[in-house]
PDB file of C-alpha atoms in Angstrom:
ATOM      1  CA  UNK A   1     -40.233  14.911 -18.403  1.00  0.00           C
ATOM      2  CA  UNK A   2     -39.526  13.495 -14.635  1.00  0.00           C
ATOM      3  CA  UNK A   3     -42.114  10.509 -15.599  1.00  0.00           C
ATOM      4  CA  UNK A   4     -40.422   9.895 -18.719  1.00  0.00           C
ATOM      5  CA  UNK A   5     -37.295   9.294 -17.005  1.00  0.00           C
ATOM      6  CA  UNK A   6     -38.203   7.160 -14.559  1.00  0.00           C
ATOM      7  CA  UNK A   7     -40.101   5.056 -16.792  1.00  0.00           C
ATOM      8  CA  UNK A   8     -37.018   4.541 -18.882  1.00  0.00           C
ATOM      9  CA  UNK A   9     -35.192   3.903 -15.798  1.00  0.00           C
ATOM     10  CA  UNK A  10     -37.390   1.247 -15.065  1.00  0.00           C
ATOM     11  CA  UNK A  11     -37.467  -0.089 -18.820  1.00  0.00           C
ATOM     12  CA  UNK A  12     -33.366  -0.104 -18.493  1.00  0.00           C
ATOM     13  CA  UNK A  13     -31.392  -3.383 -17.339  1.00  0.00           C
ATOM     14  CA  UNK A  14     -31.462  -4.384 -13.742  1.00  0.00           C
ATOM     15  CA  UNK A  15     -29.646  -6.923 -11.516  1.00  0.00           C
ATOM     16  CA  UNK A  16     -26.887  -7.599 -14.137  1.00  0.00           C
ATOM     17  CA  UNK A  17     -23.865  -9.558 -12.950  1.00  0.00           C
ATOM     18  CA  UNK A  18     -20.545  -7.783 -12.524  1.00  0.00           C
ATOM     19  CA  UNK A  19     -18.329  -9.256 -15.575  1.00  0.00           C
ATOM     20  CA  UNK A  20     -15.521  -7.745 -17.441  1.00  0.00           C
ATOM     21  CA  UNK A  21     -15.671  -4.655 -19.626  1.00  0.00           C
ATOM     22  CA  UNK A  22     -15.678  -5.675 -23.357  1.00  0.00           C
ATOM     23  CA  UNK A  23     -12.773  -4.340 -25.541  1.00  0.00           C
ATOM     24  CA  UNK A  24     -12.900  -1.288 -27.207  1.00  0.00           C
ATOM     25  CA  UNK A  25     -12.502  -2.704 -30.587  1.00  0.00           C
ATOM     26  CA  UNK A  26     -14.283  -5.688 -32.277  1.00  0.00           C
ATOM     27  CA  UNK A  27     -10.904  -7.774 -33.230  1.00  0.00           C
ATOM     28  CA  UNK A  28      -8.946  -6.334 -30.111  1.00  0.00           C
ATOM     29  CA  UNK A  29      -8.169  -8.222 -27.215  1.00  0.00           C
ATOM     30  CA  UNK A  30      -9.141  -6.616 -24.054  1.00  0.00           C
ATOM     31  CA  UNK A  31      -5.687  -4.790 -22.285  1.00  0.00           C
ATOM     32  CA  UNK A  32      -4.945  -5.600 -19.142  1.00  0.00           C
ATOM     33  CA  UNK A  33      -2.447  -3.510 -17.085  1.00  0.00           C
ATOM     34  CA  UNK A  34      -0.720  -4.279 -13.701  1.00  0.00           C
ATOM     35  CA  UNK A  35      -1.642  -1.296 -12.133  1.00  0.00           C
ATOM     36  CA  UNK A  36       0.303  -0.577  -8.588  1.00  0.00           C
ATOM     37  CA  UNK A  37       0.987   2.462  -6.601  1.00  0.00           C
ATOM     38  CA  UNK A  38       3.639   2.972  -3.957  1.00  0.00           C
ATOM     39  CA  UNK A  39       3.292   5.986  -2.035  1.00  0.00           C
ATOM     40  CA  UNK A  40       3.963   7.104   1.806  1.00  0.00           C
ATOM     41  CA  UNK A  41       0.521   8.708   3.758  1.00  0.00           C
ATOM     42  CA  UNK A  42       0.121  10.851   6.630  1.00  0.00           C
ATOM     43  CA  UNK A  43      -2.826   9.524   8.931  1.00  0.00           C
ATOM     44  CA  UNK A  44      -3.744  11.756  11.401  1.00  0.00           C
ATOM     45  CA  UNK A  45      -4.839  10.627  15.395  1.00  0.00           C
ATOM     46  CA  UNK A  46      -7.940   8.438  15.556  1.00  0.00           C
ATOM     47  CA  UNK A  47      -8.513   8.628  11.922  1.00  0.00           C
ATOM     48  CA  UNK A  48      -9.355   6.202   9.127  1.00  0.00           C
ATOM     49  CA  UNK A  49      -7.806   6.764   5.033  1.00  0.00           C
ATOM     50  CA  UNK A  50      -8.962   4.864   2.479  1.00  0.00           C
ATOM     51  CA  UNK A  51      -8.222   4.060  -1.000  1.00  0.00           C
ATOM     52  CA  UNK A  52      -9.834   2.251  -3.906  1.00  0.00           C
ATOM     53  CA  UNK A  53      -8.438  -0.033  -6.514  1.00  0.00           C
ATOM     54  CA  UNK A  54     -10.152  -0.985 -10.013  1.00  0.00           C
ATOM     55  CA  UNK A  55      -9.452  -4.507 -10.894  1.00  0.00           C
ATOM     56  CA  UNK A  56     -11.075  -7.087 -13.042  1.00  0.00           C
ATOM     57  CA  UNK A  57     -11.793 -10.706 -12.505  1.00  0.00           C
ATOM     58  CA  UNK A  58      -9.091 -13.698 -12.479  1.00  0.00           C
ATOM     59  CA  UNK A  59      -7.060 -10.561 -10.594  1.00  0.00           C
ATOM     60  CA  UNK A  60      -4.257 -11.149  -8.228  1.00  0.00           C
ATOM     61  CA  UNK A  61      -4.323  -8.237  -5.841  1.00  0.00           C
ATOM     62  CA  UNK A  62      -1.428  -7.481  -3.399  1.00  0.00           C
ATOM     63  CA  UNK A  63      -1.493  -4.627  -0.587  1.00  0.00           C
ATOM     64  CA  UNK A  64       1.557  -4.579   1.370  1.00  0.00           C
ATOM     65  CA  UNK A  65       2.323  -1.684   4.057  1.00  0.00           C
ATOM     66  CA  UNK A  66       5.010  -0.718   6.601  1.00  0.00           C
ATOM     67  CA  UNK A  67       4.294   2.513   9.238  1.00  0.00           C
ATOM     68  CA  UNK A  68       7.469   4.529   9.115  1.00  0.00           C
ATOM     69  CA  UNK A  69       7.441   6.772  11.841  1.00  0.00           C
ATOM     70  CA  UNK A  70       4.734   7.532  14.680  1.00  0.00           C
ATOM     71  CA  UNK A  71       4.516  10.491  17.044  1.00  0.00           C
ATOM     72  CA  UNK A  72       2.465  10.640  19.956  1.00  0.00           C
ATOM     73  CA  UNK A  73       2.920  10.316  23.953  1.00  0.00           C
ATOM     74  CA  UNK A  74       1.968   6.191  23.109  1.00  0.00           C
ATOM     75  CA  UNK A  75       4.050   6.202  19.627  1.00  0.00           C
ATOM     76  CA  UNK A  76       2.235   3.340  19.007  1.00  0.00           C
ATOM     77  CA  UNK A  77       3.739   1.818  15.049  1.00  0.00           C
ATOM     78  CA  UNK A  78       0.766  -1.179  14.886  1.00  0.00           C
ATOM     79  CA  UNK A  79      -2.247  -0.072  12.545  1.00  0.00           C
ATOM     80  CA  UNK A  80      -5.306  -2.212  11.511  1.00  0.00           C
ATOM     81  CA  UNK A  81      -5.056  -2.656   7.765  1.00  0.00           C
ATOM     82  CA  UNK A  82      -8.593  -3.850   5.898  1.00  0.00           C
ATOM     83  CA  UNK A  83      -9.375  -4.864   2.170  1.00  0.00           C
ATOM     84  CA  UNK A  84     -13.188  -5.406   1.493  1.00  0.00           C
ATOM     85  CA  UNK A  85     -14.666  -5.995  -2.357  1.00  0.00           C
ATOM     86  CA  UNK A  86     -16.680  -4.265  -4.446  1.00  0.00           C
ATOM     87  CA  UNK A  87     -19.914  -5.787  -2.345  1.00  0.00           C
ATOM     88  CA  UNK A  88     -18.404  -4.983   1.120  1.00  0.00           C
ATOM     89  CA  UNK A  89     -17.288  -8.160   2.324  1.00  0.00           C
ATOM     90  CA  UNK A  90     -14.164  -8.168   4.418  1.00  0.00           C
ATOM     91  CA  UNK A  91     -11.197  -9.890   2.298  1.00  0.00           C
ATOM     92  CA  UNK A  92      -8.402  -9.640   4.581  1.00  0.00           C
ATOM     93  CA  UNK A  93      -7.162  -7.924   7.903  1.00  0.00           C
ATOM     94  CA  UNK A  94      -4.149  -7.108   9.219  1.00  0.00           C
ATOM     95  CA  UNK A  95      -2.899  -5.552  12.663  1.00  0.00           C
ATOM     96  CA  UNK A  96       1.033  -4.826  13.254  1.00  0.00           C
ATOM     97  CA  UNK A  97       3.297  -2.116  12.651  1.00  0.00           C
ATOM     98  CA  UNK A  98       4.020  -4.198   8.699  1.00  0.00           C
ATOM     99  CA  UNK A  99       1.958  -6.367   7.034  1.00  0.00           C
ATOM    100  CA  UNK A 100       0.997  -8.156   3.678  1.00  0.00           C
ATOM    101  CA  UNK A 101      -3.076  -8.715   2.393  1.00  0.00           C
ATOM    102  CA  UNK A 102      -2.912 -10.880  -0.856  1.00  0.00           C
ATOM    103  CA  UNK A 103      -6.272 -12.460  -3.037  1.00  0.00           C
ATOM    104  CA  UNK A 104      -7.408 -13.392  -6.356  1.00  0.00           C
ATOM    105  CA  UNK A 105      -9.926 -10.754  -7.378  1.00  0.00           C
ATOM    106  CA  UNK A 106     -13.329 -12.970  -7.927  1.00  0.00           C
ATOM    107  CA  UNK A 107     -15.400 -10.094 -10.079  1.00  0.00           C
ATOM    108  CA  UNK A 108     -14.536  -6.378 -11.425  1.00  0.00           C
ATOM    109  CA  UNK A 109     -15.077  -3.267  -9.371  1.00  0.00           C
ATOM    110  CA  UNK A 110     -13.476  -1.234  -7.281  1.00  0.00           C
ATOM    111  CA  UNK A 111     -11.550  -2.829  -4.046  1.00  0.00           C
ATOM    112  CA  UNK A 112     -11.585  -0.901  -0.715  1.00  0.00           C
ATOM    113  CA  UNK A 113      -8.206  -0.544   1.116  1.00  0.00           C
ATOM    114  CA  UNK A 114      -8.244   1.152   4.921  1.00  0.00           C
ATOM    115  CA  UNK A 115      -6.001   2.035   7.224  1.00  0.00           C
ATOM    116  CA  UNK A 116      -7.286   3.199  10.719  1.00  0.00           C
ATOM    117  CA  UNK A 117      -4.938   4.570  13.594  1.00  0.00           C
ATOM    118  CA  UNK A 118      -7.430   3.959  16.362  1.00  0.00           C
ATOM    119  CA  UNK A 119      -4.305   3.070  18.610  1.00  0.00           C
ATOM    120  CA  UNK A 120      -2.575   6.703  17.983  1.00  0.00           C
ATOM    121  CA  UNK A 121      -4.715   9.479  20.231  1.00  0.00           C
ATOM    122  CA  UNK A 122      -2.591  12.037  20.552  1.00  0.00           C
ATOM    123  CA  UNK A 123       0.040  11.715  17.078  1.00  0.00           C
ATOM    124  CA  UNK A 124       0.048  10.495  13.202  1.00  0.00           C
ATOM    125  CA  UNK A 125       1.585   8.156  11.594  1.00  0.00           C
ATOM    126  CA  UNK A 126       3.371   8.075   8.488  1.00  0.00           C
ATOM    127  CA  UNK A 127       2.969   4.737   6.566  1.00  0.00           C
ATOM    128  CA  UNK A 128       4.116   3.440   2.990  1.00  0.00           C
ATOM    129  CA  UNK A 129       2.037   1.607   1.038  1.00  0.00           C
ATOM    130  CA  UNK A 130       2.498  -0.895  -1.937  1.00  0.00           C
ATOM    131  CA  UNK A 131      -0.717  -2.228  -3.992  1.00  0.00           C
ATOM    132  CA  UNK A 132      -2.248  -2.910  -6.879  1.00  0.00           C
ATOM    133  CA  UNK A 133      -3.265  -5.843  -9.127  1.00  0.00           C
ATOM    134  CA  UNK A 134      -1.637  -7.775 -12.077  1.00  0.00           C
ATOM    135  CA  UNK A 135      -2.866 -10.537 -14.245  1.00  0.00           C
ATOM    136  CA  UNK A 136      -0.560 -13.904 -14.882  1.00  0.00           C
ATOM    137  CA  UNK A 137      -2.159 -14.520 -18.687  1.00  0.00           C
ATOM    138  CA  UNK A 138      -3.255 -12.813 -21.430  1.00  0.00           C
ATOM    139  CA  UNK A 139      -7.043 -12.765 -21.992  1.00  0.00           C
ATOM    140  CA  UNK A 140      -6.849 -14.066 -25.829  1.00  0.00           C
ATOM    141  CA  UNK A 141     -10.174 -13.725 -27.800  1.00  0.00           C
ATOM    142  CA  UNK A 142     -11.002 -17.572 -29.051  1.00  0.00           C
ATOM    143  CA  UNK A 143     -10.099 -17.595 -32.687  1.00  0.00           C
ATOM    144  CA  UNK A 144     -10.417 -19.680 -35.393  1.00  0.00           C
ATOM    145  CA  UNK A 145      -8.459 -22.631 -36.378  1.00  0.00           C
ATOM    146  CA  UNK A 146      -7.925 -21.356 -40.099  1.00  0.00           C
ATOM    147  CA  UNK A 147      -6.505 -18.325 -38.082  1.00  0.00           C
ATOM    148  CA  UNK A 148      -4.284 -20.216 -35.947  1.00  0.00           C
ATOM    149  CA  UNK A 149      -2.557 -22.054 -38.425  1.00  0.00           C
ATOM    150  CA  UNK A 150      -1.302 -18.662 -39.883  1.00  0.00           C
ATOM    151  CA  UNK A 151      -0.019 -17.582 -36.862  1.00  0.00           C
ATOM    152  CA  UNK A 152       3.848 -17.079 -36.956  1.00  0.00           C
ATOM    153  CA  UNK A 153       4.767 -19.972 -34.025  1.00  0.00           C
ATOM    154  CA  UNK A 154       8.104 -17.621 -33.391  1.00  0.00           C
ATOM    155  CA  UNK A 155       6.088 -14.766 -33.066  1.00  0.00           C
ATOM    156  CA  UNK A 156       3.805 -16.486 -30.671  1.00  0.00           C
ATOM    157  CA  UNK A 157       6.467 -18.087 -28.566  1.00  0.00           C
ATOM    158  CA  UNK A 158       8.295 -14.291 -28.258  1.00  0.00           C
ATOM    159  CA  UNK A 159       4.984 -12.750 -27.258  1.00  0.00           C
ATOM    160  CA  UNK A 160       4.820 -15.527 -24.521  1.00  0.00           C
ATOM    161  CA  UNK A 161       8.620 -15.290 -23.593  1.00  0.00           C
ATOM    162  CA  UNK A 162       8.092 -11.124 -23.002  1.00  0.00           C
ATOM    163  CA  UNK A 163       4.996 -11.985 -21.260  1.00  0.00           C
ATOM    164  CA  UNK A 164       6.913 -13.660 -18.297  1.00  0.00           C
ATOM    165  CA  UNK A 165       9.806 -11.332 -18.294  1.00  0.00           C
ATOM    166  CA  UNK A 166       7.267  -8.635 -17.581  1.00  0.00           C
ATOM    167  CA  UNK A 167       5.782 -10.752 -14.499  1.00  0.00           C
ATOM    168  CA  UNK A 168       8.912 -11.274 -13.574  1.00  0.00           C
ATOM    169  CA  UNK A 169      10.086  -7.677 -13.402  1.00  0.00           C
ATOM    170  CA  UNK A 170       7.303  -6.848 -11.705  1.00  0.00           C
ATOM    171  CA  UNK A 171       8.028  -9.292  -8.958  1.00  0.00           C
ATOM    172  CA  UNK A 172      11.332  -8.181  -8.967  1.00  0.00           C
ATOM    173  CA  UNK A 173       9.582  -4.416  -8.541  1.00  0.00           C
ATOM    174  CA  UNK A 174       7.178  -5.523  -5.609  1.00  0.00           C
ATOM    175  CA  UNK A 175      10.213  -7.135  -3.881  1.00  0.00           C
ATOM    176  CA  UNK A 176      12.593  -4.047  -4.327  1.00  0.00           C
ATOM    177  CA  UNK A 177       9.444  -1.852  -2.628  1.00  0.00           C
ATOM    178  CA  UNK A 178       9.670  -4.061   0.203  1.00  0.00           C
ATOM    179  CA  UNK A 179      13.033  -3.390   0.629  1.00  0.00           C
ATOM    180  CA  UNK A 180      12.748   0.259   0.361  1.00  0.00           C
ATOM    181  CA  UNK A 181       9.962   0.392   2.422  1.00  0.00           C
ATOM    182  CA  UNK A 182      11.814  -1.197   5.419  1.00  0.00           C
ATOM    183  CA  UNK A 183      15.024   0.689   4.698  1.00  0.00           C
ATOM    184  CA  UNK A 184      13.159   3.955   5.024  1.00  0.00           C
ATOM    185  CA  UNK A 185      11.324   2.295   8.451  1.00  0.00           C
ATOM    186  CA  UNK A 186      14.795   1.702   9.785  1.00  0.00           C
ATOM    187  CA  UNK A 187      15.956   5.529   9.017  1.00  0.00           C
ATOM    188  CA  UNK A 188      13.516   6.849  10.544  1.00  0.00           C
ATOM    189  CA  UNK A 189      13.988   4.863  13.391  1.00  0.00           C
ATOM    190  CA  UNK A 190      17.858   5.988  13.794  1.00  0.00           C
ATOM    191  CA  UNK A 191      16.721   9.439  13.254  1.00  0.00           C
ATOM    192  CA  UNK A 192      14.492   9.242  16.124  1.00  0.00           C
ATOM    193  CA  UNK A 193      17.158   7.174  18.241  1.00  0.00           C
ATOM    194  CA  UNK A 194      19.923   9.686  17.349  1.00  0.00           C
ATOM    195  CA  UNK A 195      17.350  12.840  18.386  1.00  0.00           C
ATOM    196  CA  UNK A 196      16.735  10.826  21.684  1.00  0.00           C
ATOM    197  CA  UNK A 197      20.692  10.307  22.648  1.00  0.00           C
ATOM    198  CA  UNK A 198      21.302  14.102  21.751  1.00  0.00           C
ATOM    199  CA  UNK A 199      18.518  15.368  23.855  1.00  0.00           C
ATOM    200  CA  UNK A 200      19.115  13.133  26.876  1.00  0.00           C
ATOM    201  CA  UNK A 201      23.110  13.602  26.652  1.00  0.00           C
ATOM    202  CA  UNK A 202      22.125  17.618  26.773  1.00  0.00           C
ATOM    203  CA  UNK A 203      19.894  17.243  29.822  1.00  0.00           C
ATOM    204  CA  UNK A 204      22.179  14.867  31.753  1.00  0.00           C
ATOM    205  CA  UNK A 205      24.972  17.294  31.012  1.00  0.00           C
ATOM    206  CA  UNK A 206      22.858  20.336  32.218  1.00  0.00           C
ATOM    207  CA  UNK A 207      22.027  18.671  35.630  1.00  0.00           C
ATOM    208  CA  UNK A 208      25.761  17.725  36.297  1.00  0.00           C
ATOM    209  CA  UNK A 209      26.701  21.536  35.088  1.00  0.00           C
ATOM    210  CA  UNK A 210      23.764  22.435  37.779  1.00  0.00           C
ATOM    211  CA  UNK A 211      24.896  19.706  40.685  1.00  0.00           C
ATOM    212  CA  UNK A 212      28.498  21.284  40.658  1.00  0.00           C
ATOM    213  CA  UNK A 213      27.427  24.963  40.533  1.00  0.00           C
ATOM    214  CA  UNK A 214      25.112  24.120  43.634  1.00  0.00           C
ATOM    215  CA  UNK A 215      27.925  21.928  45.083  1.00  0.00           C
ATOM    216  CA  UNK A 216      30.313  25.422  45.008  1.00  0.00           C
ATOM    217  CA  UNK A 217      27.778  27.346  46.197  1.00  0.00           C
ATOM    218  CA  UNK A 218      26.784  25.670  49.294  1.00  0.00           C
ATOM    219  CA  UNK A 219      30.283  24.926  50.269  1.00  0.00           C
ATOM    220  CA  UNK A 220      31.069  28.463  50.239  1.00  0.00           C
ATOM    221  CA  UNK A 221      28.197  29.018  52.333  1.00  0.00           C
ATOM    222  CA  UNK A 222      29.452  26.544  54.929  1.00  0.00           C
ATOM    223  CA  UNK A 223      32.565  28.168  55.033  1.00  0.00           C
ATOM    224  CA  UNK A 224      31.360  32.177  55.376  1.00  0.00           C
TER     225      UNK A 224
END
């Protein structure tokens, strides 16, 4: 049984490009989604997350990020922010505390998206990202030009018309992300500022509560 399966193994297809997925149906054109996530991560001291994205070819892939909040005696916000393809080769880096890796997707796999807090040894980081990938035309099957002269040309026209509103709402989408993502960065930050004020404004009012209870006390020494 263990030969016949490695003879059909070896009988089967082998070195076959990447290309994209065929539809589902014969007539059907093949559905393409803008798929995106937008989601805040907890990466832990010294450690590495990573995510993967599906996307096919003719692709325009965005990965956008912003680190929220750090903790740590360093409280360092920079991260080092990596997208490699479905082969391994390194499509774009980025270093800082915010940052933006954009590319057309060249073949269909899954795209690797890291984020390593090497600077952070002793606290995590909490960082929001933003990707995903979205496609600027439909992928129309070639048809026939008896076929296309029965196509409705109003029809057509409010298929295209819908077409770009979606691509524009999704802009409009990626853009409002942004926005939240530096609006929750800035809370954070006043949370942290307004925690910092408190606790020195309690300690500087505990050593001038001290200074004057010593001041009393030696006096009164000096005087007995």
């Amino acid at each position: 049984m263990l030969l016949l399966v490695v003879f059909l193994v070896l009988l089967g297809p082998a070195g076959c490009p990447k290309t994209e997925p065929l539809s589902g149906s014969g007539q059907e054109p093949l559905f393409r989604g803008a798929d995106r996530y937008d989601f805040a991560v907890v990466i832990p001291a010294g450690a590495v997350e990573c995510f993967w994205q599906f996307a096919h070819q003719t692709g325009n892939f965005f990965f956008s990020y912003e680190v929220q909040r750090a903790t740590g005696m360093g409280n360092s916000r920079n991260i080092l922010a990596t997208a490699t393809d479905p082969n391994g080769v390194q499509l774009g880096i980025s270093q800082h505390m915010r940052g933006q890796i954009n590319f057309l997707t060249k073949e269909t796999g899954f795209y690797q998206l890291c984020l390593d807090n090497h600077e952070n040894h002793f606290g995590f980081v909490q960082v929001y990202l933003n990707f995903g990938v979205y496609y600027e035309g439909f992928n129309m099957e070639k048809k026939e030009p008896e076929e296309k002269k029965e196509l409705n040309n109003t029809l057509e026209a409010i298929e295209i018309s819908i077409h770009k509103l979606q691509i524009h709402i999704f802009h409009m989408w990626r853009f409002y992300n942004f926005a939240r993502m530096r609006k929750v960065a800035d809370s954070f930050l006043l949370e942290s500022n307004y925690n910092y004020v408190n606790w020195w404004s309690m300690a500087q009012s505990c050593v001038i509560v001290l200074s004057g209870v010593l001041q009393l006390y030696f006096l009164k020494r000096l005087f007995n």
